[in-house]
Coordinates of C-alpha atoms in Angstrom, one line a residue:
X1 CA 119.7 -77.7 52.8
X2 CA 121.2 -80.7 52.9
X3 CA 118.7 -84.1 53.0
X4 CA 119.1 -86.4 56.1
X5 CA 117.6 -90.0 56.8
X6 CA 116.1 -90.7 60.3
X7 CA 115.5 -94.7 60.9
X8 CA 112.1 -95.3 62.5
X9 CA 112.7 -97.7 65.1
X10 CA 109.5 -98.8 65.8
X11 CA 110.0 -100.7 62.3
X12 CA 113.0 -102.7 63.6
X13 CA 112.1 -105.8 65.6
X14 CA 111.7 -105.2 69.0
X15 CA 113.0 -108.0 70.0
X16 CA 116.8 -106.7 68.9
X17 CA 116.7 -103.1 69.3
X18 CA 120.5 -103.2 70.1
X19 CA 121.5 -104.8 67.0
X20 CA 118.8 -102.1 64.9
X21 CA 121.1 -99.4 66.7
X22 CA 124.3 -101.0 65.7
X23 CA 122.9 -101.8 62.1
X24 CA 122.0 -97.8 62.4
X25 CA 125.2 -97.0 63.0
X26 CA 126.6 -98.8 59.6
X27 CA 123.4 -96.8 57.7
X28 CA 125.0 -93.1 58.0
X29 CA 121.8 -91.7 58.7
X30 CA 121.6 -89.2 60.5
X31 CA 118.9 -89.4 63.0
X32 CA 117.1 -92.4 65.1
X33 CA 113.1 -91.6 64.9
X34 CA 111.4 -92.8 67.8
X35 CA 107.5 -92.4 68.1
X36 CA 105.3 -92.8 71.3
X37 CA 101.9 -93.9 70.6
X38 CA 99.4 -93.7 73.6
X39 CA 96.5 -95.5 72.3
X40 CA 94.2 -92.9 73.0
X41 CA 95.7 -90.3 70.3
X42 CA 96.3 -92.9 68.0
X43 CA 95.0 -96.1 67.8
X44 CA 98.4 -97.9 68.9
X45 CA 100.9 -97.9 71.6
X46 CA 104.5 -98.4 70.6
X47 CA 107.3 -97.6 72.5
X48 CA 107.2 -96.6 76.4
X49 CA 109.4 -94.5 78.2
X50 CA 111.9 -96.8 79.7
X51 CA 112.8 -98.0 76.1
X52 CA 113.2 -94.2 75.0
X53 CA 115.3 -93.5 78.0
X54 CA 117.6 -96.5 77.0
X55 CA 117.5 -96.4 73.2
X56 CA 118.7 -92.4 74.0
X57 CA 121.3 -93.6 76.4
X58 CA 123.1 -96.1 74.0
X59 CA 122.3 -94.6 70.5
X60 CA 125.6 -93.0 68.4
X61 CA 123.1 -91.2 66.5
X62 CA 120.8 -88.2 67.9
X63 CA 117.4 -89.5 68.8
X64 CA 114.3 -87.4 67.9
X65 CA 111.4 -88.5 69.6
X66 CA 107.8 -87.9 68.1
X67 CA 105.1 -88.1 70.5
X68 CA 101.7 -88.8 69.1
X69 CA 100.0 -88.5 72.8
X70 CA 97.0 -87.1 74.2
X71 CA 98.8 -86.0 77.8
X72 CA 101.4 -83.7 76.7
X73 CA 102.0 -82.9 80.2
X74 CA 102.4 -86.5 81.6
X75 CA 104.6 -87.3 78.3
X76 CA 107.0 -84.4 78.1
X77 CA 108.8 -84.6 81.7
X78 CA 109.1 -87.9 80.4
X79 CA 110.6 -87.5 77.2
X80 CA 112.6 -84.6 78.5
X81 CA 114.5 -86.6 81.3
X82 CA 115.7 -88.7 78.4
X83 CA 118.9 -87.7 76.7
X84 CA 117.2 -87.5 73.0
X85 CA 117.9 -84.5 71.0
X86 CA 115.0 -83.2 69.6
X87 CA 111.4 -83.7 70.4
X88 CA 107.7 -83.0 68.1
X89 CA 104.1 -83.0 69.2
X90 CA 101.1 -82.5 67.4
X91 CA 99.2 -79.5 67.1
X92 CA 96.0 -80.8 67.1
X93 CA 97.0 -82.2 70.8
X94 CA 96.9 -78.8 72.8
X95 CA 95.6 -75.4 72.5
X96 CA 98.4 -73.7 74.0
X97 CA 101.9 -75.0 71.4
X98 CA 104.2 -72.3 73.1
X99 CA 103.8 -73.5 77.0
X100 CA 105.3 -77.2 75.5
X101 CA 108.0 -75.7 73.2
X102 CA 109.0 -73.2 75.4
X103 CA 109.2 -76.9 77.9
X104 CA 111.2 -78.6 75.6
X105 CA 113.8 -75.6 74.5
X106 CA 114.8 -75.0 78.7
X107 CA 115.8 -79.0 78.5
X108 CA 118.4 -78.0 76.2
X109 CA 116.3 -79.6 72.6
X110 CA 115.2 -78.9 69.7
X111 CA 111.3 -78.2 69.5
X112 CA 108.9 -79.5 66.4
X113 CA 105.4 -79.0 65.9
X114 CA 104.0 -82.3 64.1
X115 CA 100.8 -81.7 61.4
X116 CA 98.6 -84.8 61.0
X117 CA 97.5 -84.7 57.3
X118 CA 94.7 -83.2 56.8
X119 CA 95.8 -80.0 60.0
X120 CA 95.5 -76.1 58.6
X121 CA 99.2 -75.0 58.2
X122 CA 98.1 -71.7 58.9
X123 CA 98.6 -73.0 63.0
X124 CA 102.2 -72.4 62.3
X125 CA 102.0 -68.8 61.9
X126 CA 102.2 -67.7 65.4
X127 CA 104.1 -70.0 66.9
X128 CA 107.2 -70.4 64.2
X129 CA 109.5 -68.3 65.8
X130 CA 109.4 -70.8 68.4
X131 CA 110.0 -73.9 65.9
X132 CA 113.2 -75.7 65.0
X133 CA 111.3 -77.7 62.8
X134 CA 107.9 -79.0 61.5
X135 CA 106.9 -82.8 61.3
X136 CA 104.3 -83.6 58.3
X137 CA 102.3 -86.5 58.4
X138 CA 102.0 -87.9 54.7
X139 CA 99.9 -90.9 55.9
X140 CA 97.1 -90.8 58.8
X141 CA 99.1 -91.1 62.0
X142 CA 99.1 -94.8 63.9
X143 CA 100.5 -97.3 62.1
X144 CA 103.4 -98.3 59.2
X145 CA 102.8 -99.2 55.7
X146 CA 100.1 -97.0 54.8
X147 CA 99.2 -95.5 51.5
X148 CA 101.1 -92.6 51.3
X149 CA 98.8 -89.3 50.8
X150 CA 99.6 -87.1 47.6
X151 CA 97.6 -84.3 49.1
X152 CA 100.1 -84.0 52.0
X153 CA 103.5 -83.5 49.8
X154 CA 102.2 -79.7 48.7
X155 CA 101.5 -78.3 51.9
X156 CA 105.3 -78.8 52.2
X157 CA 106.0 -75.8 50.2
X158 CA 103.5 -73.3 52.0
X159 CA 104.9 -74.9 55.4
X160 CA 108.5 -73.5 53.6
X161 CA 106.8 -70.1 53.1
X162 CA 105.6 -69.9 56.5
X163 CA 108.5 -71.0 58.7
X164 CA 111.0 -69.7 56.5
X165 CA 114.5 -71.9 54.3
X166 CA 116.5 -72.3 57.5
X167 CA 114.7 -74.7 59.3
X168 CA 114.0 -78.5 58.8
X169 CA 110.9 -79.6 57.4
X170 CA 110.5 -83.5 58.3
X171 CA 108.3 -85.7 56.5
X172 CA 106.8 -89.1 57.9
X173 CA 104.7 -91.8 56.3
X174 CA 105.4 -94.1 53.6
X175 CA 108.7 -92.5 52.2
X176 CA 109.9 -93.9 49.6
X177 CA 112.3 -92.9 46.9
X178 CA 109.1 -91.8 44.5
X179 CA 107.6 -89.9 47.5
X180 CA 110.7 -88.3 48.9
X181 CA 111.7 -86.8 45.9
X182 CA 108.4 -85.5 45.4
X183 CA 108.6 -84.1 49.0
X184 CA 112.3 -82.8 48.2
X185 CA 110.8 -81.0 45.3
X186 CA 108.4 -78.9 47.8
X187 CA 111.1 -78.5 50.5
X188 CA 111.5 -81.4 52.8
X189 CA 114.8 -82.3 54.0
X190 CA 114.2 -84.6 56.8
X191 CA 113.2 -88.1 55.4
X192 CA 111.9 -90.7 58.1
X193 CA 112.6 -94.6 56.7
X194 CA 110.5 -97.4 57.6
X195 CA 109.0 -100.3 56.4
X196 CA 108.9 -98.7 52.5
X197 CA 113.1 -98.3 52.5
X198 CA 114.7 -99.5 55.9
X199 CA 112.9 -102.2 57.1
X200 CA 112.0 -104.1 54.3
X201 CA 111.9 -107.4 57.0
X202 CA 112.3 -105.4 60.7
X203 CA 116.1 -105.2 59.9
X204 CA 117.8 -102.4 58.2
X205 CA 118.6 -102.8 54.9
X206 CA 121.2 -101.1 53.9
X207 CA 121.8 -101.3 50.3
X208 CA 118.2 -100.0 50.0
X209 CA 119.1 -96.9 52.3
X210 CA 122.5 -96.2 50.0
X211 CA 120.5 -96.0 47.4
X212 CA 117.9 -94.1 48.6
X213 CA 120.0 -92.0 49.6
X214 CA 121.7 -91.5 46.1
X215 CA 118.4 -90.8 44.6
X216 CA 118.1 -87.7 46.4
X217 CA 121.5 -86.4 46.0

């Protein structure tokens, strides 16, 4: 499968989230990756829904929005009203995957179960014929610019096994060109950019994303 770059806004400065779309736009990438932090799943809270419902609205680029909540069912209706493409929650956040995937397929997007680190992949094997794709952590969820976990990057391949070579396997947390190819190697074709490639100073950089790019051609 082909690799694709999704821009993790919450990296960009907030104070010109506009000008990170435009600058998105210029990057070819192929998805913008918004996460929602409740402070209660996560230690942090980053964007709210108004912003996803705007960034959605104006964006050129597909939005996939990662939710990293404890409330799936005050968060989804949320998310869902928005006009983002695809949409991932964690597994560890519900004991019941296929009433919220099942939610987010009748609004018309693509479903993704996210796995923080150190989560059994063995959850996926009942619920992957309801997956589009799987999101996997490679640093403990919450905040950018962490030390990226080697012991993440191999579950990728028995993710592969498990959901099968058709569908996108995502990987989040301290990508950079060393990392991503190691995740490539195991089967990862989605490649979320933050503060290691894209925003090296809360703007994109995009000689750094060309290259990056290159690397895994």
């Amino acid at each position: 499968m082909t690799s694709k770059l999704s821009l993790s806004i919450m990296c960009a400065d907030p104070l010109y989230l506009g000008e990170a779309l435009q600058e998105a736009k210029q990057s070819g990438a192929e998805f913008i990756h918004a996460d929602i932090m409740d402070g209660n799943f996560v230690n942090n809270i980053t964007l709210g829904y108004g912003q996803i419902k705007r960034i959605a609205e104006v964006s050129s680029i597909p939005v996939e929005v990662h939710l990293m909540v404890s409330n799936l069912d005050a968060a989804l209706p949320e998310v869902l009203a928005t006009h983002c493409t695809h949409v991932s929650f964690h597994i560890e956040a519900t004991n019941h995957p296929v009433k919220y995937l099942r939610q987010i397929h009748a609004a018309g997007k693509k479903a993704g179960i996210a796995l923080n680190p150190h989560a059994p992949v063995q959850f996926l094997d009942n619920i992957r014929d309801y997956l589009d794709y799987v999101l996997v952590m490679t640093v403990e969820p919450g905040f950018a610019g962490q030390k990226f976990l080697d012991n993440a990057a191999p579950k990728i391949r028995s993710i592969r096994e498990i959901i099968g070579g058709d569908k996108d396997i995502v990987v989040d947390g301290n990508i950079s060109t060393v990392n991503a190819l190691l995740c490539q190697k195991y089967g990862a074709t989605v490649f979320v950019l933050g503060t290691s490639v894209a925003y090296t100073n809360q703007h994109l950089n995009l000689k750094e994303i060309s290259d990056f790019r290159k690397a895994l051609q």
